PDB file of C-alpha atoms in Angstrom:
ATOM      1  CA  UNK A   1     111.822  92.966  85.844  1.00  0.00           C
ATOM      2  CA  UNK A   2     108.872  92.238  83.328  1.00  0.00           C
ATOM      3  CA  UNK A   3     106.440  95.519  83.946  1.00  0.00           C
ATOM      4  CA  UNK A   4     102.824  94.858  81.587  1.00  0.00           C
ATOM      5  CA  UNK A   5     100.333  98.199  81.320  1.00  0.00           C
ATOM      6  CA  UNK A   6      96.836  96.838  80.775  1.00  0.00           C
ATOM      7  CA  UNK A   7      93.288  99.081  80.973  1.00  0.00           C
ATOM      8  CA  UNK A   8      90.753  96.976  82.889  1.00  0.00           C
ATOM      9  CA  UNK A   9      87.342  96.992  82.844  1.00  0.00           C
ATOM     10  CA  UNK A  10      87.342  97.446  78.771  1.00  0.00           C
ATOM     11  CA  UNK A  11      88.201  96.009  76.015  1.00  0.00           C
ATOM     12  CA  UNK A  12      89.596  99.155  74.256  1.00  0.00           C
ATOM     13  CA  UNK A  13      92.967 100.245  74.926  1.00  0.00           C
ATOM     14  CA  UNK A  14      92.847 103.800  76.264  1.00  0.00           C
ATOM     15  CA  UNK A  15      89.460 103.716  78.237  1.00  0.00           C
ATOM     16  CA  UNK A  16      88.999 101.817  81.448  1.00  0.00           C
ATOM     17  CA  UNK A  17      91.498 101.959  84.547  1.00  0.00           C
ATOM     18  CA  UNK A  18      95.422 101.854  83.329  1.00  0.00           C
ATOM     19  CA  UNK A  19      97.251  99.473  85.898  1.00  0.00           C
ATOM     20  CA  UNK A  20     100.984  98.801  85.769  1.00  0.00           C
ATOM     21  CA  UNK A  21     101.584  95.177  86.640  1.00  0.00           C
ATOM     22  CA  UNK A  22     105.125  94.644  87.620  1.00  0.00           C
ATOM     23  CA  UNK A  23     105.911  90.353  87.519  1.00  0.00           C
ATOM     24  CA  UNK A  24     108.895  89.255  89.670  1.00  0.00           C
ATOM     25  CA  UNK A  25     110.923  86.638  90.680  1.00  0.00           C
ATOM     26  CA  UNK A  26     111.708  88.030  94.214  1.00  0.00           C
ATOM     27  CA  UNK A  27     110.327  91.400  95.873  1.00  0.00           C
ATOM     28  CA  UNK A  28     112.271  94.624  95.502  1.00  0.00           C
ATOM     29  CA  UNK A  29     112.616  97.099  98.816  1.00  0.00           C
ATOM     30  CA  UNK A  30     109.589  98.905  99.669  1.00  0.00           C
ATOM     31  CA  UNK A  31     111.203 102.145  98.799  1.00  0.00           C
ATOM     32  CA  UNK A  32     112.219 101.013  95.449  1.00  0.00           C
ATOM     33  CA  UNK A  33     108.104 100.035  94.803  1.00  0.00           C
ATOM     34  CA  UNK A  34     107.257 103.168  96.053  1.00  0.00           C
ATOM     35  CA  UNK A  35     109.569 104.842  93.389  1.00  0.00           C
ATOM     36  CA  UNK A  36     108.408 102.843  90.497  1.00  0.00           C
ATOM     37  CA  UNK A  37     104.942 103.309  91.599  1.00  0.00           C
ATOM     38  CA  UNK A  38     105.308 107.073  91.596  1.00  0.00           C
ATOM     39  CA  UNK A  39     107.083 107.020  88.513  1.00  0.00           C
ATOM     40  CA  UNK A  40     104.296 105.689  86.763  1.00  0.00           C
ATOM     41  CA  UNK A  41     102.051 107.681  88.547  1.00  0.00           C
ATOM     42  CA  UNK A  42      99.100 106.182  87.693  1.00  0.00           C
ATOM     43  CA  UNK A  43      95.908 105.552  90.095  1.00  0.00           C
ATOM     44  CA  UNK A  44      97.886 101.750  91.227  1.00  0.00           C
ATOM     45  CA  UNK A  45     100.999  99.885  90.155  1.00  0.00           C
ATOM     46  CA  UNK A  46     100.650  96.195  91.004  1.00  0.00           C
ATOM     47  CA  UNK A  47     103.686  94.155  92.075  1.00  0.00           C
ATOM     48  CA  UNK A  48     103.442  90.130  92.588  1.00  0.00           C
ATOM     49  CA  UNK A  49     105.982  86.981  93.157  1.00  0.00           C
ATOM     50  CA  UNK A  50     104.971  83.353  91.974  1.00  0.00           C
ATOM     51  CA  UNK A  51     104.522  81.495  95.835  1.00  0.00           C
ATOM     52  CA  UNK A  52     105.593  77.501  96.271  1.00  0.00           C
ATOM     53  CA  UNK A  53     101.744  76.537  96.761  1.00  0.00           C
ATOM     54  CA  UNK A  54     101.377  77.986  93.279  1.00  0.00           C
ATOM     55  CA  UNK A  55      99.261  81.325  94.587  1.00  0.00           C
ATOM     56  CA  UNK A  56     100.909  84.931  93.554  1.00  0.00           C
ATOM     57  CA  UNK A  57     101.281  87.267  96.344  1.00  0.00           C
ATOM     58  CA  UNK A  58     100.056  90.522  95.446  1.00  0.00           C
ATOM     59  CA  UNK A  59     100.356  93.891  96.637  1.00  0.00           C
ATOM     60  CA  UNK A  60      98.817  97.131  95.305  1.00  0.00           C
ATOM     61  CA  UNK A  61     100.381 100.503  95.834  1.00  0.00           C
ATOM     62  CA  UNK A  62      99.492 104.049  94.876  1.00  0.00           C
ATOM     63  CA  UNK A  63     100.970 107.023  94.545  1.00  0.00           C
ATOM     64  CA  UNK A  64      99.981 107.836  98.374  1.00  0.00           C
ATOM     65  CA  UNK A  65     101.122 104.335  99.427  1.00  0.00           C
ATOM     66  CA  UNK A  66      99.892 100.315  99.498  1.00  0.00           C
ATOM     67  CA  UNK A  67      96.467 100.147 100.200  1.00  0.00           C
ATOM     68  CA  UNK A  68      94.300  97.016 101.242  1.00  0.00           C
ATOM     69  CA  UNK A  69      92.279  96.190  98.115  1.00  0.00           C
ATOM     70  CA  UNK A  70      92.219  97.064  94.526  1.00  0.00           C
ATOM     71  CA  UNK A  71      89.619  95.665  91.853  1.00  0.00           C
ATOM     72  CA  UNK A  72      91.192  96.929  88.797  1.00  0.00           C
ATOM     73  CA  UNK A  73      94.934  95.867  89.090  1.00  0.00           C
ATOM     74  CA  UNK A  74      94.072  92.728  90.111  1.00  0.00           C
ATOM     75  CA  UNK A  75      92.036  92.505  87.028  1.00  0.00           C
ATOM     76  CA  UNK A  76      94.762  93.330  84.654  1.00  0.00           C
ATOM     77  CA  UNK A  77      97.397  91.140  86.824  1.00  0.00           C
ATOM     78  CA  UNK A  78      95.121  88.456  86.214  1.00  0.00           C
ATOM     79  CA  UNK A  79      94.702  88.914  82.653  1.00  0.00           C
ATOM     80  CA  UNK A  80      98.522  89.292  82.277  1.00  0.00           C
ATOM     81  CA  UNK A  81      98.772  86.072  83.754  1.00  0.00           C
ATOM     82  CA  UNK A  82      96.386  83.877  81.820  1.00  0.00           C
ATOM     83  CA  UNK A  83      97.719  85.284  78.699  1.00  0.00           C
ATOM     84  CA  UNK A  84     101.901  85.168  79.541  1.00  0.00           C
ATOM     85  CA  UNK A  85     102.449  83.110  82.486  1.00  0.00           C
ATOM     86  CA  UNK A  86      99.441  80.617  83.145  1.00  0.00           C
ATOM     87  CA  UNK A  87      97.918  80.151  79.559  1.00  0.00           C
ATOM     88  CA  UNK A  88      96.352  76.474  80.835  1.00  0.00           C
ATOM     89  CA  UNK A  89      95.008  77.787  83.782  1.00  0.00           C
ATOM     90  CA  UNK A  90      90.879  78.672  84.591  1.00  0.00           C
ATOM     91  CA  UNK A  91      91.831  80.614  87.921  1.00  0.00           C
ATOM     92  CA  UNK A  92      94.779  82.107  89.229  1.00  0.00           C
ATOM     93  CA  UNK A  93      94.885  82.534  93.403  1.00  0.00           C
ATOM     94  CA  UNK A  94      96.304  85.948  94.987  1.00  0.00           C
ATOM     95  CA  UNK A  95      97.343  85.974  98.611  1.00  0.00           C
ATOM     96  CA  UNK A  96      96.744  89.852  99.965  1.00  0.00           C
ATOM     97  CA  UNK A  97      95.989  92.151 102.581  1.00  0.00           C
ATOM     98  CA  UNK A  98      92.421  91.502 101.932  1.00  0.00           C
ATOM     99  CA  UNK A  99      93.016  87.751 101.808  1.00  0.00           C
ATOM    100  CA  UNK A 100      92.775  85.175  99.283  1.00  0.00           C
ATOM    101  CA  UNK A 101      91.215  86.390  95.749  1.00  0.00           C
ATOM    102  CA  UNK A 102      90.773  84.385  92.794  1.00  0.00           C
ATOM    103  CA  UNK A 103      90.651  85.829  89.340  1.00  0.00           C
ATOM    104  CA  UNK A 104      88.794  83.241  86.818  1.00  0.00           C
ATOM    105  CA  UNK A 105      87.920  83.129  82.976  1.00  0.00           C
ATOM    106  CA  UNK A 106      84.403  82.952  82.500  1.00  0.00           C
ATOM    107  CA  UNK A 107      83.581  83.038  78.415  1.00  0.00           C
ATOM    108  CA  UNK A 108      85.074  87.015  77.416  1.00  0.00           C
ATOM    109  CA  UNK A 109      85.266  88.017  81.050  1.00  0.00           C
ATOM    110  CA  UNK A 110      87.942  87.908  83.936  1.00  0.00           C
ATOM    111  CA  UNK A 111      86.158  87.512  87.038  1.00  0.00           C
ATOM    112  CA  UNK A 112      86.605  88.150  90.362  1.00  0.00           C
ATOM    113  CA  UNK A 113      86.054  86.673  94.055  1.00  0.00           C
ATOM    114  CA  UNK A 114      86.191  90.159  96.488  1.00  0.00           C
ATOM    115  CA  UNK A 115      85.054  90.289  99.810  1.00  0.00           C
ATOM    116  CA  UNK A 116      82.065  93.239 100.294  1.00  0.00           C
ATOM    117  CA  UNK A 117      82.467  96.016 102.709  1.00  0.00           C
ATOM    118  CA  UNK A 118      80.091  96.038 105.410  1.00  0.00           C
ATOM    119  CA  UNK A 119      78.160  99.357 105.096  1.00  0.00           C
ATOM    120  CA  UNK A 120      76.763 101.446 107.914  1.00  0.00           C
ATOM    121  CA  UNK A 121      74.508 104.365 106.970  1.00  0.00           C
ATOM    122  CA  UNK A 122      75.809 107.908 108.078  1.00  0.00           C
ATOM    123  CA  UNK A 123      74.319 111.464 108.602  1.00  0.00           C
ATOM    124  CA  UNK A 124      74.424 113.619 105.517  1.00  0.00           C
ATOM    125  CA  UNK A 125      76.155 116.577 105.873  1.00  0.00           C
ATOM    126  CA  UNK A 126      76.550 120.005 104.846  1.00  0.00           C
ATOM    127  CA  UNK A 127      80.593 119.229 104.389  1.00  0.00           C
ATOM    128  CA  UNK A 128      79.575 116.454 101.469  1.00  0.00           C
ATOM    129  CA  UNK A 129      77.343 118.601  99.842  1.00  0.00           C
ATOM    130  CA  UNK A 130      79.954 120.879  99.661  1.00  0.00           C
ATOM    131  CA  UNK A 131      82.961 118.684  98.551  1.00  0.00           C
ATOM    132  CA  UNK A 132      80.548 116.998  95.952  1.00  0.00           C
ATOM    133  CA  UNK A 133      78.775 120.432  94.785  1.00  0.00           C
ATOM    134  CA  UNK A 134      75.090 118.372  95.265  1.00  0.00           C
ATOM    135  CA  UNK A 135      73.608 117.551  97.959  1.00  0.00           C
ATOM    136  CA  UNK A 136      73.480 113.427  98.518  1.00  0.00           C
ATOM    137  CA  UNK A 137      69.838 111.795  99.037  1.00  0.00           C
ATOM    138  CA  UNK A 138      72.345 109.089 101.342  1.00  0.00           C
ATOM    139  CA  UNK A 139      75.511 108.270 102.863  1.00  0.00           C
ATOM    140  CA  UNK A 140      77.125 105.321 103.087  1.00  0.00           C
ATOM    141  CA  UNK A 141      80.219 104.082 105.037  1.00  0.00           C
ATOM    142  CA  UNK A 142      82.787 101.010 104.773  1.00  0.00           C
ATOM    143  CA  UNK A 143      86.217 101.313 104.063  1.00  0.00           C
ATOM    144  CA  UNK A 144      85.463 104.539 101.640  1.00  0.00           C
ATOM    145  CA  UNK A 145      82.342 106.765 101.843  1.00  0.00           C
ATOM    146  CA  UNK A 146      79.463 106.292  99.818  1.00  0.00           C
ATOM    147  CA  UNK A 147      76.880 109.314  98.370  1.00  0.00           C
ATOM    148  CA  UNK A 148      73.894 108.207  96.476  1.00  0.00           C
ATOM    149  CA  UNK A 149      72.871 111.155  94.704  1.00  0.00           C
ATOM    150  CA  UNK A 150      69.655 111.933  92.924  1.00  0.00           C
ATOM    151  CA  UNK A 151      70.362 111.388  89.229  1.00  0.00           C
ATOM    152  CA  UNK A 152      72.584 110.358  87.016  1.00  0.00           C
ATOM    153  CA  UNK A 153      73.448 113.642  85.575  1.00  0.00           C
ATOM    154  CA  UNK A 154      74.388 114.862  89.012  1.00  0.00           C
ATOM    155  CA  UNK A 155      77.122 112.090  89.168  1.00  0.00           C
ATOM    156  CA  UNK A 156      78.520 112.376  85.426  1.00  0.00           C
ATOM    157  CA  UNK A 157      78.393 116.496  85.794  1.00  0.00           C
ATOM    158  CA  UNK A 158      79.834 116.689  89.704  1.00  0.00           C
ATOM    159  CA  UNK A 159      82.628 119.282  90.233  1.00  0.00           C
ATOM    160  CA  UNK A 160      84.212 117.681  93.102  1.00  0.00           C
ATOM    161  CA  UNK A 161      86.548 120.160  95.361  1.00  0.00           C
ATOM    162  CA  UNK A 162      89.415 118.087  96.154  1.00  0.00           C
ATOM    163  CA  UNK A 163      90.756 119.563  98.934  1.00  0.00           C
ATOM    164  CA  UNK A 164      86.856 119.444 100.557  1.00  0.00           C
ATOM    165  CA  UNK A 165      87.036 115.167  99.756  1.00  0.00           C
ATOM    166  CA  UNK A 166      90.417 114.806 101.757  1.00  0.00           C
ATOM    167  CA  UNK A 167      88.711 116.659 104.686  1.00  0.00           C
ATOM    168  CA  UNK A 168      85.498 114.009 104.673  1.00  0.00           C
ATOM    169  CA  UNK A 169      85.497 110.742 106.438  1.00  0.00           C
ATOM    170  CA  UNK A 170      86.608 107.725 104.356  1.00  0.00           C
ATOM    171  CA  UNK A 171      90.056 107.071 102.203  1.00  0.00           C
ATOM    172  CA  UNK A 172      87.908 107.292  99.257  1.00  0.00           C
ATOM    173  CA  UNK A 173      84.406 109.325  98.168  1.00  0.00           C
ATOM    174  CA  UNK A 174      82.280 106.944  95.436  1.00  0.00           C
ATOM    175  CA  UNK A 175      79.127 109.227  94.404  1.00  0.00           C
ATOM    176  CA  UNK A 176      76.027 107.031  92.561  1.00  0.00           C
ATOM    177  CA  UNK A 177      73.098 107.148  91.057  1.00  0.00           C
ATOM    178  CA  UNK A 178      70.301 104.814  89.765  1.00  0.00           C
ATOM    179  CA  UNK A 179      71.355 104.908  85.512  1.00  0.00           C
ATOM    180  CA  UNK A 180      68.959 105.109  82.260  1.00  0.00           C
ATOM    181  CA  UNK A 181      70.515 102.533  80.910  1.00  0.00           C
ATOM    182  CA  UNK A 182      72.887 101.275  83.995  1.00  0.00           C
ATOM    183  CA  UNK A 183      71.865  99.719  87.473  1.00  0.00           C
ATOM    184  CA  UNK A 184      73.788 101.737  88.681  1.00  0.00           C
ATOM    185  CA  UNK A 185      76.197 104.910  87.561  1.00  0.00           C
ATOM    186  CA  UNK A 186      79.403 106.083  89.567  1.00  0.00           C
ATOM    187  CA  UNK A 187      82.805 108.502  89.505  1.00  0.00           C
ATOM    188  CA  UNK A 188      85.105 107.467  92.740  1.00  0.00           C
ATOM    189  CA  UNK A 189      88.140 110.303  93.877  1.00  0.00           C
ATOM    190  CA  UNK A 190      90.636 109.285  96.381  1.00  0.00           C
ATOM    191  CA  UNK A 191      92.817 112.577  96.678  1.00  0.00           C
ATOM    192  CA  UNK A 192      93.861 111.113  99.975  1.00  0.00           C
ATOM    193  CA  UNK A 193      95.512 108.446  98.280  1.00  0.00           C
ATOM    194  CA  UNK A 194      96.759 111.410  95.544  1.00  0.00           C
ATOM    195  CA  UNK A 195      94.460 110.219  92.940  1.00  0.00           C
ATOM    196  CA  UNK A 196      92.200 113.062  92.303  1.00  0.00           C
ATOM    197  CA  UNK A 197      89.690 110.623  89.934  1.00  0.00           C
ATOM    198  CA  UNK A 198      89.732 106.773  89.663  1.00  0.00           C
ATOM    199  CA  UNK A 199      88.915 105.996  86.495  1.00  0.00           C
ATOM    200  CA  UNK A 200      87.275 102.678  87.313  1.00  0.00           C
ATOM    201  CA  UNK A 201      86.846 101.980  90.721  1.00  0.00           C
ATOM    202  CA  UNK A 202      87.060  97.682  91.544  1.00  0.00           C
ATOM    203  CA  UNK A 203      87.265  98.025  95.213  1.00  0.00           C
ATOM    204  CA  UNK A 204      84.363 101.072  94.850  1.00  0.00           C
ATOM    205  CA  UNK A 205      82.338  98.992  93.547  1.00  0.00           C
ATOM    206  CA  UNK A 206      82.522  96.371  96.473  1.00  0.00           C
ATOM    207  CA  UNK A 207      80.368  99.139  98.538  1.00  0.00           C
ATOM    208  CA  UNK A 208      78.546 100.509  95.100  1.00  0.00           C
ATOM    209  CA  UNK A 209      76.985  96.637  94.090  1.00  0.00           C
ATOM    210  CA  UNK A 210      76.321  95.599  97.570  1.00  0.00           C
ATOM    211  CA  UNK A 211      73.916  98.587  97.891  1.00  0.00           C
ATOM    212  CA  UNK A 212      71.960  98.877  94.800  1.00  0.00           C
ATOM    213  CA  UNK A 213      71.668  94.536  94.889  1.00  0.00           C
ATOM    214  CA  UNK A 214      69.887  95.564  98.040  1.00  0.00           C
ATOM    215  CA  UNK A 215      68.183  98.713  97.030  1.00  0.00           C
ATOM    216  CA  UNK A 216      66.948  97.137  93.747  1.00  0.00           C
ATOM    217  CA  UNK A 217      66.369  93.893  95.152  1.00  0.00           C
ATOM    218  CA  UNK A 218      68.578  92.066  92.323  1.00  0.00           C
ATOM    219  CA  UNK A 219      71.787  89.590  92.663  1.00  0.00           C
ATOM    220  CA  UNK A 220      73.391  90.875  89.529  1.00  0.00           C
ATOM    221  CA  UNK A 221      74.044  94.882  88.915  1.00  0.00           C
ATOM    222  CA  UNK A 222      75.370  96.051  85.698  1.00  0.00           C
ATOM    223  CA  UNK A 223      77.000  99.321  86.541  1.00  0.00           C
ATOM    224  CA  UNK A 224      79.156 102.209  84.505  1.00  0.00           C
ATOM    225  CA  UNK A 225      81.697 104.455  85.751  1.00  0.00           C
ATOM    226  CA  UNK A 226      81.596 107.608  84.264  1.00  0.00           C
ATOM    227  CA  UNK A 227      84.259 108.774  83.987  1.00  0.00           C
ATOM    228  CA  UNK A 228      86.670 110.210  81.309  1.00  0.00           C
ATOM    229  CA  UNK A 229      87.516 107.175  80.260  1.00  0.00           C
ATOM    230  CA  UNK A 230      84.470 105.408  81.846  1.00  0.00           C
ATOM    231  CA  UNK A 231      84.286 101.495  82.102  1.00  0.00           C
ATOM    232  CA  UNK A 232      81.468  98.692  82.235  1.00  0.00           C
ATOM    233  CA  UNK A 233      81.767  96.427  85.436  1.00  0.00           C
ATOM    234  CA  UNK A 234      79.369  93.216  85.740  1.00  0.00           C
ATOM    235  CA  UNK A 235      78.801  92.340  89.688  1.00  0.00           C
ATOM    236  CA  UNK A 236      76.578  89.621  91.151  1.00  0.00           C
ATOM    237  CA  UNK A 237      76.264  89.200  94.899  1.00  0.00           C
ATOM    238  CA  UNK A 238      77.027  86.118  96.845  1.00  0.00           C
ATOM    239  CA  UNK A 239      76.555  86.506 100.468  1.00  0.00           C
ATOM    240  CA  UNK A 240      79.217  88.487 101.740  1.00  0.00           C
ATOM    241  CA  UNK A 241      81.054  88.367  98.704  1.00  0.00           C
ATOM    242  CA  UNK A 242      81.165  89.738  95.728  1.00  0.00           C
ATOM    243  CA  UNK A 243      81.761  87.983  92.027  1.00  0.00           C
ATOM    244  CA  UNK A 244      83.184  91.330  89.818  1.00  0.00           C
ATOM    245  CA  UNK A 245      83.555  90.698  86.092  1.00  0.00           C
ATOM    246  CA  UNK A 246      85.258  92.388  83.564  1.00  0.00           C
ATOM    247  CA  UNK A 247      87.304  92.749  79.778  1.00  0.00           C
ATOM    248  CA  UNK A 248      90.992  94.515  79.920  1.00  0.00           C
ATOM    249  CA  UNK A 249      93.411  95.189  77.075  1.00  0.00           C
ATOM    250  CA  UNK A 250      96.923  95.487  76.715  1.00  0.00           C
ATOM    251  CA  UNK A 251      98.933  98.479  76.207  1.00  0.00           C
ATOM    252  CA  UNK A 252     102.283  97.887  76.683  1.00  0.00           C
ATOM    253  CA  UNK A 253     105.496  95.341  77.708  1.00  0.00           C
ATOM    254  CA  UNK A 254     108.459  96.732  79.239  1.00  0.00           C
ATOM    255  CA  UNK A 255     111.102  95.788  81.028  1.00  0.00           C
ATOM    256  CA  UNK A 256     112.346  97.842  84.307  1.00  0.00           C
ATOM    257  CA  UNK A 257     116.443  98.598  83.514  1.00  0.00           C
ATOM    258  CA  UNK A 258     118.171  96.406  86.031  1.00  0.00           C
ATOM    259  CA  UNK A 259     120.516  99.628  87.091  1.00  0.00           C
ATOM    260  CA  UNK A 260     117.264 100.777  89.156  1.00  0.00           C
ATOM    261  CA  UNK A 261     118.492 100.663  92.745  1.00  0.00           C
ATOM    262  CA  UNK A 262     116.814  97.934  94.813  1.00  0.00           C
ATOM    263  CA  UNK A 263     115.402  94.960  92.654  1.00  0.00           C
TER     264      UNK A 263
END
């Protein structure tokens, strides 16, 4: 089994959001991606199969288990499609637990076609100021939980407490702020999932976009994820939809030893 490590949402090796994209002829057990995934151990480990219609099916797992949606592994699966298995091709189609998603080359950018969580605003509480270490100005729920905090130096300089995140509503805790130089500036943690920081947060940013487009009044945000290795994420907002651009770069080609038990 072919496994590809590429860092999405740059174009440097070594920043961005390291994804392990696993390509296969036929799926392995669950218990043998589970394995691989934690044996990697980074933040997701993408696994898809080439369909009959011509789609991939895709699924995303984490160290804590599949989840539903992932921006930045489908991002590098994507890009290690168009530049080893589908070189011709504009768009590549995923079948997933979040639907259809379509990953297209636009000019330097892979683009994608994610469905926006539906937010509902929420109480703050003493309990997020605590986990975060600053109190939010707003909270924010879809899938994850959303703080908007008051400036950017409050996101890039947060102190989360871990075990205080796992205890707050959500699977994952995205804190923002309005940037200098960004729309909009953001760290994600999903200790729940046992990924104490994402480093670049695709599936964040499908409740981050959808409320500064609205809070700022604009279709397209430009927003940075600060963290260690930070990355630069270009949204625009169609509908209920959202179209989230980015660069990736590759790191490595491997190739999973055949005595692993279960593929």
């Amino acid at each position: 089994m072919k496994q590809y490590i590429a860092d999405a949402f740059t174009d440097e090796i070594f920043k961005g959001n390291q994804a392990a994209v696993c390509v296969m002829d036929k799926w392995p057990s669950e218990d043998t991606m589970m394995h691989i995934t934690m044996e990697n151990n980074f933040s997701e480990t993408a696994f898809m199969v080439k369909e009959e219609n011509g789609h991939y099916r895709l699924r995303w797992f984490t160290p804590g288990g599949e989840i539903d949606l992932c921006g930045h592994a489908t991002l590098a699966s994507g890009y290690i499609l168009f530049r080893f298995y589908e070189k011709d091709k504009e768009e590549v189609v995923f079948d997933t637990m979040s639907g259809p998603l379509t990953v297209a080359r636009k000019k330097d950018l892979y683009v994608m076609d994610f469905p926006a969580y539906e937010l509902k605003q929420v109480p703050v509480t003493d309990e997020m100021e605590e986990a975060i270490g600053v109190r939010p100005l707003e909270a924010w729920m879809g899938r994850d939980l959303l703080c908007v905090l008051p400036t950017e130096e409050d996101v890039r300089n947060a102190e989360v407490d871990q075990e205080k995140v796992k205890k707050l509503d959500g699977l994952l805790l995205h804190i923002t702020a309005r940037g200098k130089k960004w729309d909009s500036v953001s760290r994600s943690f999903a200790p729940k999932l046992l990924v104490p920081e994402d480093p670049v947060c695709g599936s964040g940013h499908c409740h981050i976009m959808p409320y500064w487009s609205k809070k700022l009044g604009k279709k397209e945000i430009l927003a940075y994820q600060a963290s260690r290795r930070s990355g630069i994420l270009h949204g625009r907002m169609e509908g209920s939809r959202v179209r989230l651009g980015g660069r990736a770069a590759l790191y490595s080609i491997a190739e999973i030893a055949d005595t692993v038990k279960g593929l």
